[in-house]
mmCIF file of C-alpha atoms in Angstrom:
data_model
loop_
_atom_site.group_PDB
_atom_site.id
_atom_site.type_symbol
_atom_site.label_atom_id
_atom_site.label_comp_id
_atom_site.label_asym_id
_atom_site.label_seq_id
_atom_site.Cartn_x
_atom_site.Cartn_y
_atom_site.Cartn_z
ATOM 1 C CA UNK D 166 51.536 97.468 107.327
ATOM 2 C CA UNK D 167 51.950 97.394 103.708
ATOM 3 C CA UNK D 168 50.044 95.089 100.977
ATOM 4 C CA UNK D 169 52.648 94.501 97.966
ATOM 5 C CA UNK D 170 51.188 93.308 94.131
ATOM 6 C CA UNK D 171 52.862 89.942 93.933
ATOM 7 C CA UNK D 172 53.430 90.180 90.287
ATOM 8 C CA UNK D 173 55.474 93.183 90.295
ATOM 9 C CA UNK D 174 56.038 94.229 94.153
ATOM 10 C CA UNK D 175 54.282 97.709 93.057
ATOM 11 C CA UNK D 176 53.061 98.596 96.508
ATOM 12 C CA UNK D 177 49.433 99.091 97.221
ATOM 13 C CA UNK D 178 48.688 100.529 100.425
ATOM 14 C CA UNK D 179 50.172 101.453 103.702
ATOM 15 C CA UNK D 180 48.731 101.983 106.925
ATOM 16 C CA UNK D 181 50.642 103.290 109.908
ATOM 17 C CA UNK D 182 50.437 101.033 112.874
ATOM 18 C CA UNK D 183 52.234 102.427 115.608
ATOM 19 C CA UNK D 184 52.624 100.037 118.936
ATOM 20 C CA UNK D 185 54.553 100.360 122.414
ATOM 21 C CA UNK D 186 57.914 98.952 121.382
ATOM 22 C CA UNK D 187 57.622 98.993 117.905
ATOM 23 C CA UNK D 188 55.828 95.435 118.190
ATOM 24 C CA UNK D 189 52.774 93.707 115.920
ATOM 25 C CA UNK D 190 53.382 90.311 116.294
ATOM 26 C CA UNK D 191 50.226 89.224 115.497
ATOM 27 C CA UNK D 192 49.613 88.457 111.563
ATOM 28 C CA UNK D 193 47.407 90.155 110.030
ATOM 29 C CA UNK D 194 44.298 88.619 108.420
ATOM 30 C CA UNK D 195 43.093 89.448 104.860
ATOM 31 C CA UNK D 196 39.654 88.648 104.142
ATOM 32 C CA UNK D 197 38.596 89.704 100.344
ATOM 33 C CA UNK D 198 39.317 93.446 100.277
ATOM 34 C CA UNK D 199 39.643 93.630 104.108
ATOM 35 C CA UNK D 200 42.453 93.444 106.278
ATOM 36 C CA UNK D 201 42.363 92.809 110.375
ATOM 37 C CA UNK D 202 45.451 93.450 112.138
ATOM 38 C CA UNK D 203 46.027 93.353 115.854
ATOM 39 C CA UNK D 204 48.730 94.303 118.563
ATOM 40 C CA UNK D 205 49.110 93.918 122.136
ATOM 41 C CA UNK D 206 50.594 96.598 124.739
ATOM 42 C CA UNK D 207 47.232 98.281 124.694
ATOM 43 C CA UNK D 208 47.131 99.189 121.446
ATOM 44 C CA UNK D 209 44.060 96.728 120.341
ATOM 45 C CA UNK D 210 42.519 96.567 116.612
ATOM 46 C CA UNK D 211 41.353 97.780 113.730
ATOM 47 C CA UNK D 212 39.622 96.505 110.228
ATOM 48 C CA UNK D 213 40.093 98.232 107.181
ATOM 49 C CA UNK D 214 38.489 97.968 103.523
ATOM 50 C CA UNK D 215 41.267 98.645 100.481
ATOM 51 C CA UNK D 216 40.728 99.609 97.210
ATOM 52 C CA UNK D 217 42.732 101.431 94.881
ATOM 53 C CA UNK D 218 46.155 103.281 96.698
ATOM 54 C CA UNK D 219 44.576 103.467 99.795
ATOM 55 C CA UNK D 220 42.927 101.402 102.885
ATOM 56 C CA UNK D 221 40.315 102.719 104.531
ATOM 57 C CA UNK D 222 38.940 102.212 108.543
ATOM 58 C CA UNK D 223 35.648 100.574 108.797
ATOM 59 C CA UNK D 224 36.553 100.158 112.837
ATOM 60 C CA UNK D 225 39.058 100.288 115.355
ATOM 61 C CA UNK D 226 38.860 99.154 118.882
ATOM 62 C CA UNK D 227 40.438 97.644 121.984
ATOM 63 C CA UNK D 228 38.045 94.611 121.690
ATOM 64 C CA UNK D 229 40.939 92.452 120.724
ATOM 65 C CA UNK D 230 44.649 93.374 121.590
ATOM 66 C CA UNK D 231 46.308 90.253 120.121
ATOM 67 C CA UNK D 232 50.454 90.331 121.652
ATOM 68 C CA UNK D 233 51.780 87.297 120.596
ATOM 69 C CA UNK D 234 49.321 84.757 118.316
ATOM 70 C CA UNK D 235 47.306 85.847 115.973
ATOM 71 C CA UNK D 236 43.049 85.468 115.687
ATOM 72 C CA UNK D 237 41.836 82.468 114.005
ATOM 73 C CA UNK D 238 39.067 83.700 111.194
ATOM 74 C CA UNK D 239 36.308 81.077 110.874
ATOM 75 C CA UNK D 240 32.689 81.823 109.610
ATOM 76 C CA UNK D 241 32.972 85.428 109.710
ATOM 77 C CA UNK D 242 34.477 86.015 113.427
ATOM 78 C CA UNK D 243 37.689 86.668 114.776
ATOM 79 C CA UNK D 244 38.407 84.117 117.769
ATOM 80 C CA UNK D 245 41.926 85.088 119.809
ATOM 81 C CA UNK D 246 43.672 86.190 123.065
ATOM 82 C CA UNK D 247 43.035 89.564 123.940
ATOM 83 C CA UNK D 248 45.693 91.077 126.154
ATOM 84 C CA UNK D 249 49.046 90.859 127.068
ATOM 85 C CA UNK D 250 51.806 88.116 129.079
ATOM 86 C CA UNK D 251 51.680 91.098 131.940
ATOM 87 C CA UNK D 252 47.694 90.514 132.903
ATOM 88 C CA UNK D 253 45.264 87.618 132.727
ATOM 89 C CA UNK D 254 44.471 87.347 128.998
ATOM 90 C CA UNK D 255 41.265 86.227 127.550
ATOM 91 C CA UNK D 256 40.088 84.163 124.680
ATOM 92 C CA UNK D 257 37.414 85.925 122.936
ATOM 93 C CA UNK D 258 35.270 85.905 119.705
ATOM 94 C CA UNK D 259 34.449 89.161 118.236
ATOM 95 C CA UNK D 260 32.644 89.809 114.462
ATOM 96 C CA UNK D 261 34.603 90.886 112.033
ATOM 97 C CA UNK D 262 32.852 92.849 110.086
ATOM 98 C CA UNK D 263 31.340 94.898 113.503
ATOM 99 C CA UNK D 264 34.225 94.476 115.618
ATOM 100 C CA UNK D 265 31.604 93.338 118.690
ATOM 101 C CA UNK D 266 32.489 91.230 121.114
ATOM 102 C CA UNK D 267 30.156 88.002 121.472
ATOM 103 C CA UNK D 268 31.856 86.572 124.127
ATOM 104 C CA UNK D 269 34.833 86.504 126.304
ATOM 105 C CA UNK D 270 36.457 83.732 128.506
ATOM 106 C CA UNK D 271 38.386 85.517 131.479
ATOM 107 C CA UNK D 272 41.737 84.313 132.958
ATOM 108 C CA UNK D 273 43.013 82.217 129.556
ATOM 109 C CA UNK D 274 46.386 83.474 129.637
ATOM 110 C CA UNK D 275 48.809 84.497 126.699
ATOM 111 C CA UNK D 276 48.300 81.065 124.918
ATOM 112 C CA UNK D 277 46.753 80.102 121.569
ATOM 113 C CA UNK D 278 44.541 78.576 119.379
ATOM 114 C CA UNK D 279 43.513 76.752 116.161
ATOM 115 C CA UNK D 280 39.888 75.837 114.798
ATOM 116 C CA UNK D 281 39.804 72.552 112.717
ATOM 117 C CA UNK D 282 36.593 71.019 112.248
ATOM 118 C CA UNK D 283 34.665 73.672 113.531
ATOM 119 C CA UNK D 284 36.494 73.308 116.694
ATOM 120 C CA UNK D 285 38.910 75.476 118.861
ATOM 121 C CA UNK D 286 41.517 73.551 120.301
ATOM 122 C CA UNK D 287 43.242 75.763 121.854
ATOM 123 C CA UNK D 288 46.369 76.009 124.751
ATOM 124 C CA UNK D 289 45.793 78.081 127.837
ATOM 125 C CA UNK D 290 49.095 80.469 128.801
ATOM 126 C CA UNK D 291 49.401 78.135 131.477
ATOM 127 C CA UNK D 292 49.141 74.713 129.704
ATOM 128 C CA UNK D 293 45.404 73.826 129.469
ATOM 129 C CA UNK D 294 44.255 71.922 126.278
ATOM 130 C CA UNK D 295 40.475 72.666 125.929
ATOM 131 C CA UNK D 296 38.494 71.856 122.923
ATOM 132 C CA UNK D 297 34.781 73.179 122.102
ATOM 133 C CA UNK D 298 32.752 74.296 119.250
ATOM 134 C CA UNK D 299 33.989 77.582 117.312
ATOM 135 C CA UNK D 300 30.489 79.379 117.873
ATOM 136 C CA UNK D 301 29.436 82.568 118.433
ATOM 137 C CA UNK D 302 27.659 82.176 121.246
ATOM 138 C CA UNK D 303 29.551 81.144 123.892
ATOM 139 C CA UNK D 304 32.926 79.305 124.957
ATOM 140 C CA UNK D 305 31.911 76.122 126.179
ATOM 141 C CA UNK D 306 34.658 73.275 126.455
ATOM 142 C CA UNK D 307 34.012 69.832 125.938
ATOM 143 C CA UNK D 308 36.936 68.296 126.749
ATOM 144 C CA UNK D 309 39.941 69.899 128.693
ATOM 145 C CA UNK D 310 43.524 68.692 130.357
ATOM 146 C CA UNK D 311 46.256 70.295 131.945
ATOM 147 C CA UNK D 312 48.945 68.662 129.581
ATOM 148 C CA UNK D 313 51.999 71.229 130.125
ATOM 149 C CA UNK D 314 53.239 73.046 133.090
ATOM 150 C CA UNK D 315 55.171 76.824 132.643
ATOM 151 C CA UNK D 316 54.709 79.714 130.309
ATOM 152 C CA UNK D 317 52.722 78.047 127.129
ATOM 153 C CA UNK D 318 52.598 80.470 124.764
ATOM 154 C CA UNK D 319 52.591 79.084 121.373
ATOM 155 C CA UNK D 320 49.428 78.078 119.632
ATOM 156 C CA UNK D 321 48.889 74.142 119.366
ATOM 157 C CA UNK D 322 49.575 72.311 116.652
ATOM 158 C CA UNK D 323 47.489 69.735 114.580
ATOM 159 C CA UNK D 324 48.602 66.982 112.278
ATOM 160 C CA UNK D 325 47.589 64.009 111.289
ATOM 161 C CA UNK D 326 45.020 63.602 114.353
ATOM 162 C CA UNK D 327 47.447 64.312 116.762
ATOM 163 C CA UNK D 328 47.665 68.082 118.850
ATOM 164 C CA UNK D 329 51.468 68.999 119.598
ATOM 165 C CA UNK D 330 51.633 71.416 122.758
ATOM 166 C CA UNK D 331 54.568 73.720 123.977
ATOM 167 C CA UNK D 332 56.168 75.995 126.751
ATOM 168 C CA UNK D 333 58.467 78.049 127.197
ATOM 169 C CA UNK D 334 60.843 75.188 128.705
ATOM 170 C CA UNK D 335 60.639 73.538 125.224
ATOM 171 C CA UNK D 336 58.895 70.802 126.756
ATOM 172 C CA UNK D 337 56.625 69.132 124.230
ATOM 173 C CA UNK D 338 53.834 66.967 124.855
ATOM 174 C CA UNK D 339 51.681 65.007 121.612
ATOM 175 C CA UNK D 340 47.683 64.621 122.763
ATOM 176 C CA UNK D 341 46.169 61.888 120.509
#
């Protein structure tokens, strides 16, 4: 990874994230002077503080191995698949600033999520919609619907009131 001035392009920092495959699909997440970044293929996490040339670990972990979407920051946690399309992926919520886990939902699949409203809506690897509150606390759906069959692996989309779901097909599907 490497954080570029804007202005000028003068670089700022670099940090060497090596992954199976060459792969970190996952955005990163900058946060003031902090920077999450995540990869699947067992490679996992890792927050780090910058300042001046250089960016400095405060943790790393396998807490959250983020393949394909990235984490969703909202009120200071991290909420995101952890593992890859090979295994049974779960959604979890972790702290940022800690990197603890506060609570995992087994068997979600390599799918994806948004939080609008202070609400996860998010699309299961195999084509569940499930909303709920973006807590730390637990995962607890309030409303849920198998709305796509097949690989889902894109995060859904939101506009204008309306959630936009996909697989792998390319078969779309609008929830109101």
């Amino acid at each position: 990874y490497v954080a570029v001035a804007p202005a000028d392009g003068r670089e700022l920092w670099r940090v060497k994230w090596l992954t199976q495959y060459g792969v970190n699909a996952a955005d990163p997440i900058v946060d003031g002077d902090r920077v999450f970044v995540s990869s699947g293929y067992g490679k996992g996490a890792a927050l780090f503080k910058w300042g001046g040339n250089e960016a400095e670990p405060i943790w790393k972990s396998k807490v959250l191995r983020s393949q394909l979407n990235g984490a969703v920051l909202y009120k200071g946690h991290l909420y995101g698949v952890d593992g890859d399309t090979t295994e049974k992926a779960a959604l979890k919520c972790i702290d940022l600033g800690s990197g603890a886990e506060k609570w995992s939902s087994p068997g979600f699949g390599s799918g994806g999520l948004v939080i609008a409203d202070g609400r996860i809506v998010a699309l299961s690897g195999t084509g569940e919609l499930m909303t709920a509150p973006a807590v730390p606390d637990a995962f607890k759906p309030v409303a849920r619907a198998q709305v796509l069959g097949g690989q889902c692996w894109t995060a859904p989309v939101l506009a204008n009131g309306l959630v936009y779901c996909r697989n792998s097909r390319g078969d779309v599907v609008c929830v109101d």
